[in-house]
Amino acid sequence: MTGGAIKLDMYLAPPSEAAFAVLGERIKAVLEENGVDLDGAFAAGFAAGHVCGITFATAPEGRYRYLATMVADSPELPAGYYDSLLITSARGGLSSPADFDPARHRAVINEPRSFSGNLTFAAHMQAAHGISLGDVMRSGAHLTSIAMVASGEADLAAIDRISFSLARHAVPQDVDGVSIIGRTASHPGIAFVADAGLPDPVVRKLRATIMEFRDEPAWVELQTILGVTDITVLDPQNYAPMASVAA
């Protein structure tokens, strides 16, 4: 659900649309019950929703109020954190990220400003292997990147763990065509946020509504689709180090 006062456009694909629509309706009800003009102007660009962690980390003061973060289903990760999985073709792909040669291979990113699909990908390859991604291809979306790697059009991509779980349900044939050969460092996941101009009581109610969403049947569905186990509240300062990756 996206548009207007509510922005829930991340991890959105046909398998997840119904569950996010339920959450969107719950958020909308809180805003309407508290007299928030859904057609008004918001410094955040919306009243409530979610944004990439890097967007939150680099936002100017006075744009967002942090609400909560989903918890990826992985014992390797701190609660509320995620990482990106490095994938190659399952048919004759790379054996290791260290084998990537920008003179012979092509990496694909979803968007230049994407944290999980480009920024932390490039930082990991340089720090762990001393390798530049070189002349990358741009797919526009994580699911498209998976398809390009599965088909052999690209040799390497970084897909955030939650998007990869979504892909298992949205494009299982493409997931079957790739192999995971590495992972990046972990960072705080996408952040549920509210516009900073909303009154404190409304912000508290929005956070409570997101946490109460865990009691909805739609949350059980979303857990399976996105590979998440919970929703937690992090210290917003945990996001700050992400800005240095993008520097």
Short mmCIF file of C-alpha atoms in Angstrom, two decimals:
data_model
loop_
_atom_site.label_atom_id
_atom_site.label_comp_id
_atom_site.label_asym_id
_atom_site.label_seq_id
_atom_site.Cartn_x
_atom_site.Cartn_y
_atom_site.Cartn_z
CA MET A 1 0.00 0.00 0.00
CA THR A 2 1.48 3.31 -1.02
CA GLY A 3 0.40 6.76 -2.06
CA GLY A 4 -0.73 9.84 -0.18
CA ALA A 5 -0.28 9.77 3.56
CA ILE A 6 0.82 6.13 3.89
CA LYS A 7 3.98 4.66 2.34
CA LEU A 8 4.34 0.89 2.47
CA ASP A 9 6.03 0.25 -0.85
CA MET A 10 9.09 -1.73 0.24
CA TYR A 11 9.01 -5.54 0.06
CA LEU A 12 5.85 -5.10 -1.96
CA ALA A 13 5.00 -7.76 -4.54
CA PRO A 14 1.84 -9.75 -5.25
CA PRO A 15 2.45 -12.27 -2.42
CA SER A 16 2.83 -9.49 0.20
CA GLU A 17 0.30 -6.95 -1.06
CA ALA A 18 -2.70 -8.17 0.97
CA ALA A 19 -0.81 -8.22 4.27
CA PHE A 20 0.63 -4.74 3.76
CA ALA A 21 -2.83 -3.50 2.81
CA VAL A 22 -4.10 -4.63 6.22
CA LEU A 23 -1.28 -2.80 7.99
CA GLY A 24 -1.95 0.26 5.85
CA GLU A 25 -5.60 0.29 6.89
CA ARG A 26 -4.66 0.06 10.56
CA ILE A 27 -2.25 2.99 10.20
CA LYS A 28 -4.83 5.00 8.26
CA ALA A 29 -7.40 4.45 11.01
CA VAL A 30 -5.02 5.84 13.66
CA LEU A 31 -4.32 8.93 11.56
CA GLU A 32 -8.00 9.58 10.85
CA GLU A 33 -9.07 8.97 14.44
CA ASN A 34 -6.54 11.54 15.59
CA GLY A 35 -7.55 14.23 13.11
CA VAL A 36 -4.52 14.02 10.82
CA ASP A 37 -5.30 15.53 7.42
CA LEU A 38 -4.35 12.74 5.02
CA ASP A 39 -4.20 15.26 2.19
CA GLY A 40 -1.90 17.58 4.11
CA ALA A 41 1.76 18.35 3.49
CA PHE A 42 4.32 16.28 5.39
CA ALA A 43 8.04 16.95 5.76
CA ALA A 44 8.61 13.22 5.30
CA GLY A 45 6.52 13.20 2.13
CA PHE A 46 3.97 11.00 3.92
CA ALA A 47 2.46 10.66 7.39
CA ALA A 48 3.58 7.13 8.22
CA GLY A 49 5.16 4.14 6.51
CA HIS A 50 8.61 2.73 6.00
CA VAL A 51 11.91 3.78 4.46
CA CYS A 52 15.28 2.19 3.77
CA GLY A 53 17.67 2.39 6.71
CA ILE A 54 20.09 4.55 4.75
CA THR A 55 17.29 7.01 4.01
CA PHE A 56 16.57 7.28 7.72
CA ALA A 57 20.26 7.49 8.62
CA THR A 58 20.99 10.35 6.23
CA ALA A 59 17.74 12.30 6.59
CA PRO A 60 17.92 15.87 7.88
CA GLU A 61 16.78 16.41 11.44
CA GLY A 62 13.08 17.04 11.67
CA ARG A 63 11.95 14.75 8.85
CA TYR A 64 11.19 11.40 10.50
CA ARG A 65 10.25 9.90 13.86
CA TYR A 66 11.40 6.30 14.20
CA LEU A 67 8.73 3.71 15.05
CA ALA A 68 9.93 0.10 14.66
CA THR A 69 11.80 -2.48 12.57
CA MET A 70 11.01 -6.03 11.42
CA VAL A 71 13.21 -8.88 12.65
CA ALA A 72 14.75 -11.15 10.01
CA ASP A 73 14.59 -14.88 10.71
CA SER A 74 18.30 -15.57 11.06
CA PRO A 75 20.24 -16.57 14.19
CA GLU A 76 23.31 -14.94 12.64
CA LEU A 77 21.79 -11.46 12.85
CA PRO A 78 21.00 -9.14 15.77
CA ALA A 79 17.28 -8.51 16.12
CA GLY A 80 16.18 -5.80 13.69
CA TYR A 81 19.25 -6.17 11.46
CA TYR A 82 19.57 -7.60 7.98
CA ASP A 83 22.30 -8.36 5.47
CA SER A 84 22.57 -8.95 1.73
CA LEU A 85 23.11 -12.35 0.18
CA LEU A 86 25.61 -12.54 -2.67
CA ILE A 87 24.19 -14.64 -5.48
CA THR A 88 25.50 -16.10 -8.71
CA SER A 89 24.02 -18.40 -11.34
CA ALA A 90 23.40 -21.95 -10.17
CA ARG A 91 24.55 -23.11 -13.60
CA GLY A 92 28.23 -22.39 -14.06
CA GLY A 93 28.33 -19.31 -11.86
CA LEU A 94 31.13 -18.07 -9.63
CA SER A 95 32.48 -20.34 -6.92
CA SER A 96 33.19 -17.41 -4.60
CA PRO A 97 32.79 -13.62 -4.63
CA ALA A 98 36.59 -13.53 -4.66
CA ASP A 99 36.48 -14.99 -8.19
CA PHE A 100 34.65 -11.96 -9.54
CA ASP A 101 36.75 -10.16 -12.14
CA PRO A 102 35.25 -6.86 -13.35
CA ALA A 103 37.15 -7.28 -16.64
CA ARG A 104 35.32 -10.54 -17.40
CA HIS A 105 32.20 -10.57 -15.23
CA ARG A 106 29.21 -8.27 -14.77
CA ALA A 107 27.57 -7.34 -11.51
CA VAL A 108 24.00 -6.09 -11.39
CA ILE A 109 22.61 -3.61 -8.86
CA ASN A 110 19.01 -2.62 -8.39
CA GLU A 111 19.56 1.14 -7.92
CA PRO A 112 22.68 3.27 -7.35
CA ARG A 113 21.30 4.63 -4.06
CA SER A 114 20.15 1.22 -2.79
CA PHE A 115 21.92 0.29 0.42
CA SER A 116 21.41 -3.46 0.26
CA GLY A 117 21.73 -3.81 -3.51
CA ASN A 118 24.65 -1.48 -4.20
CA LEU A 119 26.28 0.48 -1.37
CA THR A 120 26.96 -2.33 1.08
CA PHE A 121 27.59 -4.68 -1.89
CA ALA A 122 30.39 -2.48 -3.24
CA ALA A 123 31.79 -1.83 0.25
CA HIS A 124 31.88 -5.56 1.03
CA MET A 125 33.59 -6.53 -2.22
CA GLN A 126 36.25 -3.89 -1.70
CA ALA A 127 36.83 -4.60 1.99
CA ALA A 128 36.69 -8.39 1.84
CA HIS A 129 38.27 -9.05 -1.55
CA GLY A 130 39.86 -5.81 -2.76
CA ILE A 131 37.62 -5.95 -5.82
CA SER A 132 35.68 -3.17 -7.53
CA LEU A 133 32.32 -4.01 -9.06
CA GLY A 134 33.40 -2.26 -12.25
CA ASP A 135 30.82 -1.35 -14.89
CA VAL A 136 27.62 -2.54 -13.25
CA MET A 137 24.26 -3.20 -14.84
CA ARG A 138 21.15 -1.67 -13.29
CA SER A 139 17.99 -3.76 -12.90
CA GLY A 140 15.64 -1.39 -11.09
CA ALA A 141 14.51 -4.00 -8.54
CA HIS A 142 15.90 -6.85 -6.44
CA LEU A 143 13.58 -9.40 -8.04
CA THR A 144 14.76 -8.35 -11.49
CA SER A 145 18.39 -8.67 -10.36
CA ILE A 146 17.68 -12.25 -9.30
CA ALA A 147 16.17 -12.99 -12.72
CA MET A 148 19.21 -11.52 -14.48
CA VAL A 149 21.62 -13.64 -12.43
CA ALA A 150 19.50 -16.77 -12.88
CA SER A 151 19.51 -16.32 -16.66
CA GLY A 152 23.28 -15.72 -16.78
CA GLU A 153 22.89 -12.15 -17.98
CA ALA A 154 24.71 -11.05 -14.80
CA ASP A 155 27.32 -12.92 -12.77
CA LEU A 156 26.88 -11.45 -9.29
CA ALA A 157 24.32 -9.49 -7.28
CA ALA A 158 23.54 -8.61 -3.67
CA ILE A 159 19.96 -9.20 -2.54
CA ASP A 160 18.87 -8.29 0.95
CA ARG A 161 17.80 -11.29 2.97
CA ILE A 162 14.15 -10.24 3.29
CA SER A 163 13.81 -9.49 -0.42
CA PHE A 164 15.29 -12.92 -1.15
CA SER A 165 12.61 -14.54 1.00
CA LEU A 166 9.96 -12.53 -0.86
CA ALA A 167 11.46 -13.75 -4.13
CA ARG A 168 11.02 -17.38 -3.04
CA HIS A 169 7.27 -16.71 -3.12
CA ALA A 170 7.08 -14.20 -5.97
CA VAL A 171 9.55 -15.69 -8.48
CA PRO A 172 10.49 -19.19 -7.23
CA GLN A 173 11.75 -20.25 -10.65
CA ASP A 174 14.37 -17.48 -10.58
CA VAL A 175 15.44 -18.31 -7.03
CA ASP A 176 15.95 -21.92 -8.10
CA GLY A 177 18.37 -20.61 -10.74
CA VAL A 178 20.78 -18.91 -8.33
CA SER A 179 23.23 -19.96 -5.62
CA ILE A 180 24.19 -18.01 -2.50
CA ILE A 181 27.98 -17.67 -2.26
CA GLY A 182 28.43 -15.00 0.41
CA ARG A 183 26.87 -12.32 2.56
CA THR A 184 27.61 -8.74 3.48
CA ALA A 185 27.93 -7.15 6.90
CA SER A 186 24.67 -6.63 8.77
CA HIS A 187 22.91 -3.31 9.36
CA PRO A 188 19.56 -2.17 10.77
CA GLY A 189 16.65 -3.08 8.52
CA ILE A 190 14.04 -0.90 6.88
CA ALA A 191 12.50 1.47 9.39
CA PHE A 192 8.85 2.14 10.07
CA VAL A 193 8.70 5.90 10.55
CA ALA A 194 6.24 8.74 11.05
CA ASP A 195 6.42 12.31 9.89
CA ALA A 196 8.32 14.32 12.50
CA GLY A 197 5.58 16.93 12.61
CA LEU A 198 2.97 14.57 14.03
CA PRO A 199 2.11 15.07 17.72
CA ASP A 200 3.78 12.74 20.23
CA PRO A 201 0.51 10.95 21.17
CA VAL A 202 -0.10 10.11 17.51
CA VAL A 203 3.44 8.81 17.10
CA ARG A 204 3.00 6.59 20.15
CA LYS A 205 -0.31 5.26 18.81
CA LEU A 206 1.26 4.53 15.44
CA ARG A 207 4.06 2.56 17.08
CA ALA A 208 1.55 0.65 19.20
CA THR A 209 -0.53 -0.14 16.11
CA ILE A 210 2.49 -1.54 14.27
CA MET A 211 3.41 -3.68 17.27
CA GLU A 212 -0.22 -4.87 17.63
CA PHE A 213 -0.20 -5.87 13.97
CA ARG A 214 1.70 -8.95 15.18
CA ASP A 215 -1.64 -10.26 16.50
CA GLU A 216 -3.25 -10.10 13.05
CA PRO A 217 -3.57 -13.12 10.72
CA ALA A 218 -1.97 -10.92 8.06
CA TRP A 219 1.21 -10.77 10.15
CA VAL A 220 1.45 -14.57 10.21
CA GLU A 221 1.19 -14.50 6.42
CA LEU A 222 3.83 -11.78 6.14
CA GLN A 223 6.20 -13.70 8.42
CA THR A 224 6.21 -16.61 6.00
CA ILE A 225 6.54 -14.47 2.88
CA LEU A 226 9.29 -12.15 4.14
CA GLY A 227 11.13 -14.54 6.42
CA VAL A 228 10.64 -12.39 9.50
CA THR A 229 9.86 -13.42 13.06
CA ASP A 230 8.97 -10.27 14.97
CA ILE A 231 8.84 -6.50 15.06
CA THR A 232 11.15 -4.70 17.45
CA VAL A 233 12.02 -1.16 18.50
CA LEU A 234 15.69 -0.28 18.05
CA ASP A 235 17.62 2.68 19.32
CA PRO A 236 17.34 5.07 16.34
CA GLN A 237 21.06 5.85 16.76
CA ASN A 238 21.81 2.31 15.59
CA TYR A 239 21.14 3.54 12.06
CA ALA A 240 23.74 6.32 12.15
CA PRO A 241 26.76 4.18 11.09
CA MET A 242 25.00 3.34 7.83
CA ALA A 243 25.73 6.85 6.64
CA SER A 244 29.47 6.12 6.58
CA VAL A 245 28.92 3.24 4.13
CA ALA A 246 27.26 5.66 1.74
CA ALA A 247 29.95 8.35 2.15
#
